[in-house]
Amino acid sequence: MKKATVRTLVKRPVAGPVDLPARQGRIHPVVIYPFRNPEDYSNLEQLYRLVARLDAEPCKYARPITVVDRKTHASMVGNAVYHAFRTGTVAVHSDILDAWCVDTCQMWYSGLGLAYEKGGPGDVCWLIPGDFNYGSSTGQEVLSRLHDLPEIILELNQDVCIGEIATDHGNSKQLIDTYGTFALLYNWFPSEAQEIRQYTERPRSEFFAIRHEFLGEVLRQRWFAYEQTVVTLLSAVFADKRISRFFVGHISDLLEGRESLTSALQQVERTERVLKTLWRERNQSSPDWLARYRVLESQSEEIRRTALTILQNLLG
Amino acid sequence: MVPIKQLKTLRAIHFICPATQAVKVSVVGDFNAWNPSAHPLRQGPDKVWITTVELKHGHHRYAFLVDGVLTLDARAQGITRNDQNERVSLMPVS
């Protein structure tokens, strides 16, 4: 059962920059609170300084939403620092959406779904992950660029804008995408994968903004419990939507959020499961789908095993 | 004649294209209505092409026209689509 505090929003005319197309919509920020509550709040404090600034601009931004998993909340019972931060910062600058979620992607689904319901045509929903090192100097630089993602959609009439972060080659996310995500994508959706790679090296990026209308289409499709950015990008390519990519800077995950080998393997397996299901859904009306599926599945297994070997060698 | 108020919001942006073998390079974008002759680049002693354009605050779509071929800027901060649905480069100006 989800609870949301909904504030009455005062709709005011929105002024566009000189000579640029007039802003037709508002931006709905959706913050995903870290599943594992950090001991040090410096990263979240920086993030909520940004959220406070967004909340102070009601003409441009809708009231921000923060999604908190109930399990996170329950694990912090008796923690005075957490409760003080929640009530004194998070709740002041955003509406808290408490939800029981099986995974981060369900937090996205709940948050983006609420933003979609609050918004309307022409609006943009903007996902902001909470578990990054915003407190560092590079993290603050990233925070200063994130606002570009929804603005690009509004100003340039795009459907989805992916924020790309640069990491070193040995970063676990980079390794998973190189040897897992893209290898599997090239197997199951080769032409779409080529199109996606022309835009981004990070098809699982957690930084993105999406136009209200396209979000509505994506929300109504089957919602997987994971790898939503990959599915959204594939949906964008299938429907010939306008994809943009914007470099938001160099950033690394917080120590708590870094992938272990087990986590990396799980992410590759999940990606494969999602791609298989999506492929079947799109092809099962074809008479020869099963024969084609068996070939792809066999290749996919080889790719996954190879990825697991590489990840084991590099992360194990 | 650009109004004084607008001049204050303009920023000089350098476009650099390392197409050292090219014969003719220009930059096209929303800011010059994708006109190939509006902003030609000049070739420096190192054979790299360069020009400066004053742009206003916002996000700008552009590309290089290298010997007539629309070419993305490898140094761009982003990629987007233009009104013709072509992939082009993206530059934020703040």
XYZ file of C-alpha atoms in Angstrom:
410
model
C 0.000 0.000 0.000
C 1.602 3.187 -1.062
C 1.195 6.480 0.725
C 1.805 9.771 -0.937
C 1.597 13.283 0.308
C 0.158 15.317 -2.523
C 0.508 19.067 -2.405
C -1.840 21.293 -4.309
C 0.041 22.737 -7.234
C -0.554 26.229 -8.459
C -0.375 26.244 -12.265
C 1.217 29.408 -13.546
C 2.171 30.416 -17.067
C 5.634 29.228 -18.049
C 7.948 31.616 -19.877
C 10.411 30.300 -22.440
C 13.896 31.675 -23.116
C 14.228 34.389 -25.750
C 14.043 32.980 -29.277
C 13.811 29.408 -28.006
C 10.652 27.351 -28.382
C 8.328 28.220 -25.493
C 8.396 25.705 -22.677
C 5.186 23.768 -22.991
C 5.495 21.531 -20.010
C 6.660 21.189 -16.472
C 9.384 18.947 -15.195
C 8.541 16.274 -12.613
C 11.631 15.235 -10.612
C 11.514 11.715 -9.148
C 14.224 10.864 -6.615
C 14.904 7.210 -5.818
C 16.018 7.086 -2.189
C 18.926 4.624 -1.653
C 17.748 1.120 -0.777
C 20.575 0.794 1.708
C 20.479 3.888 3.836
C 23.995 5.376 3.990
C 25.774 5.949 7.285
C 27.199 9.210 5.954
C 24.561 11.660 4.713
C 26.902 14.001 2.840
C 25.886 12.667 -0.599
C 22.175 12.850 0.179
C 22.587 16.317 1.678
C 24.071 17.544 -1.608
C 21.325 15.856 -3.595
C 18.579 17.426 -1.481
C 20.140 20.867 -1.892
C 19.379 20.393 -5.569
C 15.901 19.064 -4.774
C 15.273 22.122 -2.576
C 16.207 24.404 -5.477
C 13.833 22.522 -7.778
C 11.060 22.736 -5.196
C 11.605 26.489 -5.031
C 10.809 26.880 -8.750
C 7.158 25.770 -9.037
C 6.747 27.427 -12.447
C 9.311 25.139 -13.958
C 9.229 22.072 -11.699
C 6.385 20.116 -10.187
C 6.727 19.229 -6.528
C 9.561 16.640 -6.438
C 8.731 13.063 -5.455
C 10.995 10.872 -3.333
C 10.378 7.124 -3.486
C 11.369 5.255 -0.323
C 11.197 1.481 -0.101
C 9.305 0.455 3.025
C 12.009 -2.102 3.773
C 14.560 0.716 3.921
C 12.300 2.639 6.273
C 11.624 -0.419 8.437
C 15.330 -1.160 8.758
C 15.897 2.305 10.230
C 13.445 2.021 13.117
C 14.977 3.784 16.112
C 17.611 5.563 14.013
C 17.183 9.191 15.038
C 19.519 10.533 12.342
C 17.528 8.856 9.579
C 14.219 10.082 10.919
C 15.552 13.615 11.361
C 16.818 13.619 7.765
C 13.582 12.168 6.455
C 11.328 14.648 8.210
C 13.666 17.642 8.248
C 14.961 17.460 4.685
C 13.345 14.852 2.421
C 9.754 15.587 3.425
C 10.314 19.345 3.408
C 11.456 19.475 -0.194
C 9.554 16.562 -1.721
C 6.473 14.391 -1.415
C 7.509 11.027 -0.003
C 6.082 7.981 -1.738
C 6.476 4.992 0.590
C 6.129 1.729 -1.302
C 6.917 -1.938 -0.851
C 9.146 -2.720 -3.837
C 10.708 -5.947 -5.073
C 13.539 -4.036 -6.672
C 14.783 -0.571 -7.586
C 12.906 -0.786 -10.874
C 9.644 -1.091 -8.966
C 10.639 2.080 -7.117
C 11.063 3.680 -10.545
C 7.690 2.325 -11.655
C 5.928 3.672 -8.569
C 7.644 7.059 -8.732
C 7.356 7.580 -12.471
C 3.775 6.319 -12.352
C 2.853 8.918 -9.733
C 4.667 11.642 -11.687
C 2.804 10.541 -14.822
C -0.543 10.786 -13.033
C 0.298 14.240 -11.688
C 1.553 15.456 -15.049
C 0.022 16.027 -18.428
C 0.854 16.228 -22.131
C 4.031 18.162 -22.800
C 5.468 17.481 -19.339
C 8.698 15.643 -18.673
C 9.459 13.140 -15.912
C 13.027 13.139 -14.630
C 14.532 10.208 -12.735
C 17.270 10.999 -10.206
C 18.982 8.048 -8.508
C 19.822 8.671 -4.863
C 22.745 6.292 -4.419
C 25.607 8.178 -6.060
C 28.506 10.107 -4.601
C 27.061 13.572 -5.060
C 29.084 14.868 -2.131
C 32.386 14.593 -3.989
C 33.632 17.415 -6.206
C 32.906 15.408 -9.355
C 29.524 14.439 -7.942
C 28.647 18.091 -7.447
C 29.626 18.755 -11.042
C 27.240 15.998 -12.107
C 24.494 17.485 -9.960
C 24.994 20.788 -11.737
C 24.425 19.107 -15.115
C 21.512 16.785 -14.388
C 18.953 19.511 -15.045
C 20.030 19.432 -18.706
C 18.303 16.069 -19.234
C 14.668 17.252 -18.945
C 15.516 20.619 -20.505
C 16.855 18.905 -23.633
C 13.521 17.116 -24.028
C 11.546 20.328 -23.637
C 13.757 22.591 -25.727
C 14.604 20.165 -28.508
C 11.351 18.210 -28.630
C 12.876 14.843 -27.778
C 11.179 11.763 -26.280
C 13.873 10.402 -23.996
C 17.240 11.735 -22.870
C 19.804 9.397 -21.311
C 22.417 10.811 -18.968
C 25.751 9.163 -19.596
C 28.339 8.906 -16.866
C 31.952 8.109 -17.542
C 33.699 5.512 -15.429
C 37.044 3.813 -15.676
C 37.309 0.682 -17.849
C 37.540 -1.550 -14.797
C 34.333 -0.241 -13.268
C 31.884 -3.072 -12.678
C 29.005 -1.277 -14.432
C 31.192 -0.708 -17.488
C 32.240 -4.367 -17.525
C 28.654 -5.576 -17.191
C 27.540 -3.361 -20.089
C 30.444 -4.249 -22.355
C 30.481 -8.019 -21.875
C 26.903 -8.607 -20.797
C 24.308 -6.036 -21.808
C 25.530 -5.151 -25.296
C 26.613 -8.693 -26.152
C 23.142 -9.949 -25.261
C 21.445 -7.032 -27.032
C 23.362 -7.771 -30.239
C 22.068 -11.333 -30.059
C 18.390 -10.694 -29.387
C 17.887 -7.300 -31.060
C 20.880 -6.724 -33.376
C 19.650 -3.758 -35.408
C 18.115 -2.021 -32.387
C 21.328 -2.614 -30.413
C 23.356 -0.880 -33.128
C 20.992 2.071 -33.002
C 21.202 2.270 -29.199
C 25.000 2.100 -29.253
C 25.106 5.081 -31.590
C 23.709 7.041 -28.670
C 25.096 5.550 -25.513
C 27.600 3.168 -24.008
C 25.456 2.967 -20.874
C 22.088 1.480 -21.829
C 21.338 0.746 -18.172
C 21.913 4.325 -17.020
C 19.819 5.383 -14.068
C 19.920 9.016 -15.146
C 17.230 9.834 -17.642
C 14.303 12.065 -18.466
C 11.304 11.005 -20.510
C 8.465 12.838 -22.177
C 5.077 12.341 -20.501
C 3.456 10.846 -23.607
C 6.233 8.316 -24.177
C 6.326 7.473 -20.463
C 2.616 6.659 -20.722
C 3.348 4.180 -23.513
C 6.190 2.591 -21.578
C 4.223 2.367 -18.317
C 1.389 0.535 -20.068
C 3.685 -2.128 -21.473
C 4.772 -5.115 -19.439
C 6.925 -3.737 -16.659
C 9.873 -5.943 -15.796
C 11.321 -5.831 -12.313
C 14.692 -4.817 -13.706
C 16.655 -3.252 -16.564
C 13.975 -0.703 -17.394
C 16.346 1.674 -19.172
C 17.254 -1.058 -21.668
C 13.569 -1.817 -22.253
C 12.760 1.896 -22.580
C 15.549 2.394 -25.119
C 14.396 -0.644 -27.111
C 10.823 0.680 -27.017
C 12.102 4.037 -28.249
C 13.895 2.410 -31.178
C 10.915 0.153 -32.018
C 8.632 3.203 -32.185
C 11.213 5.506 -33.817
C 11.162 7.917 -30.890
C 13.669 10.715 -30.546
C 16.537 9.630 -28.314
C 19.140 12.005 -26.930
C 22.217 11.369 -24.881
C 23.929 13.898 -22.681
C 27.241 13.508 -20.876
C 26.738 14.370 -17.220
C 30.272 13.776 -15.993
C 32.505 11.318 -14.245
C 31.059 9.601 -11.253
C 31.400 6.350 -9.369
C 28.933 4.457 -7.240
C 29.043 4.804 -3.533
C 31.068 2.077 -1.860
C 27.837 0.530 -0.570
C 26.408 0.301 -4.058
C 29.352 -1.251 -5.899
C 28.720 -4.568 -7.513
C 30.166 -7.746 -6.169
C 30.777 -10.592 -8.620
C 27.516 -12.177 -7.488
C 25.624 -8.956 -8.167
C 27.280 -8.545 -11.580
C 26.354 -12.093 -12.566
C 22.804 -11.527 -11.390
C 22.527 -8.379 -13.512
C 23.698 -10.204 -16.651
C 21.232 -13.026 -15.972
C 18.418 -10.549 -15.441
C 19.223 -8.717 -18.650
C 19.118 -11.992 -20.559
C 15.763 -12.904 -18.983
C 14.253 -9.534 -19.879
C 15.517 -9.646 -23.470
C 14.237 -13.204 -23.957
C 10.786 -12.284 -22.708
C 10.652 -9.131 -24.769
C 11.754 -10.984 -27.907
C 9.077 -13.655 -27.395
C 6.400 -11.029 -26.901
C 7.335 -9.316 -30.148
C 7.796 -12.459 -32.227
C 5.443 -15.150 -30.926
C 2.789 -14.361 -33.525
C 5.211 -15.382 -36.268
C 4.780 -19.028 -37.417
C 8.485 -19.907 -37.183
C 9.170 -18.076 -33.926
C 10.019 -21.154 -31.868
C 12.798 -22.336 -34.194
C 14.298 -18.841 -34.286
C 13.948 -18.538 -30.529
C 15.837 -21.781 -29.930
C 18.758 -20.607 -32.050
C 18.904 -17.251 -30.277
C 18.542 -18.887 -26.868
C 21.436 -21.209 -27.587
C 23.619 -18.282 -28.689
C 22.468 -16.282 -25.693
C 23.559 -18.997 -23.306
C 27.027 -18.982 -24.860
C 27.218 -15.198 -24.526
C 26.094 -15.295 -20.898
C 28.617 -18.016 -20.023
C 31.408 -16.067 -21.685
C 30.362 -12.897 -19.845
C 30.346 -14.775 -16.550
C 33.872 -16.074 -17.193
C 35.153 -12.579 -18.048
C 33.443 -10.986 -15.045
C 34.780 -13.720 -12.781
C 38.317 -13.049 -14.050
C 37.982 -9.284 -13.614
C 35.818 -8.936 -10.509
C 36.236 -12.248 -8.694
C 21.753 44.455 -35.548
C 21.593 42.397 -32.340
C 19.790 44.161 -29.464
C 22.011 45.078 -26.482
C 19.890 42.994 -24.113
C 20.446 39.923 -26.271
C 24.176 40.588 -26.637
C 24.588 40.143 -22.881
C 23.202 36.615 -23.123
C 25.457 35.543 -25.992
C 28.527 33.411 -25.405
C 31.402 32.862 -27.805
C 31.594 29.155 -28.601
C 34.564 27.617 -30.401
C 33.839 24.856 -32.899
C 36.831 22.669 -33.663
C 36.821 19.946 -36.299
C 39.924 17.759 -36.720
C 39.103 16.723 -40.314
C 42.647 17.461 -41.447
C 42.178 15.978 -44.940
C 38.967 17.904 -45.695
C 38.740 20.631 -48.332
C 35.751 22.504 -46.934
C 34.161 22.458 -43.475
C 31.285 24.454 -42.013
C 29.131 24.218 -38.926
C 25.372 23.967 -39.363
C 22.717 24.004 -36.684
C 19.477 25.420 -35.389
C 21.313 28.695 -34.746
C 21.938 29.275 -38.479
C 18.929 27.410 -39.883
C 21.282 24.614 -41.029
C 22.703 26.950 -43.669
C 26.011 25.470 -44.985
C 27.430 28.860 -45.930
C 26.567 30.724 -42.717
C 29.530 29.621 -40.576
C 32.487 28.225 -42.546
C 35.476 26.981 -40.530
C 39.017 28.099 -41.341
C 41.933 25.711 -41.324
C 44.777 26.447 -38.918
C 48.497 25.677 -39.356
C 47.931 22.295 -37.698
C 45.265 21.532 -40.365
C 42.513 21.543 -37.722
C 39.389 23.531 -38.657
C 38.062 26.178 -36.292
C 35.487 28.937 -35.983
C 33.750 30.885 -33.245
C 30.001 31.469 -33.080
C 28.091 33.508 -30.521
C 25.237 31.465 -29.102
C 22.537 32.217 -26.596
C 21.647 30.291 -23.443
C 20.060 26.901 -24.025
C 20.707 23.637 -25.824
C 21.843 23.780 -29.425
C 21.722 21.123 -32.136
C 24.525 21.210 -34.670
C 26.844 19.192 -36.893
C 29.841 19.737 -39.113
C 29.464 19.638 -42.853
C 32.723 18.036 -43.949
C 33.038 18.200 -47.741
C 29.262 18.090 -47.900
C 28.841 15.183 -45.462
C 26.926 15.781 -42.216
C 29.371 14.738 -39.484
C 28.909 14.493 -35.715
C 31.284 16.360 -33.427
C 33.306 13.717 -31.568
C 33.921 16.233 -28.766
C 30.239 17.071 -28.291
C 28.603 16.759 -24.901
C 25.631 14.925 -26.350
C 23.785 13.479 -29.297
C 20.221 14.265 -30.311
C 17.939 14.333 -33.359
C 17.167 17.337 -35.515
C 13.844 18.134 -37.159
C 14.803 15.926 -40.117
C 15.295 13.063 -37.637
C 19.039 12.956 -38.326
C 21.478 12.265 -35.507
C 23.299 15.472 -34.697
C 25.487 16.835 -31.925
C 24.278 18.659 -28.854
C 25.826 21.598 -27.052
C 24.633 23.227 -23.820
C 25.300 26.938 -23.412
C 24.829 28.406 -19.956
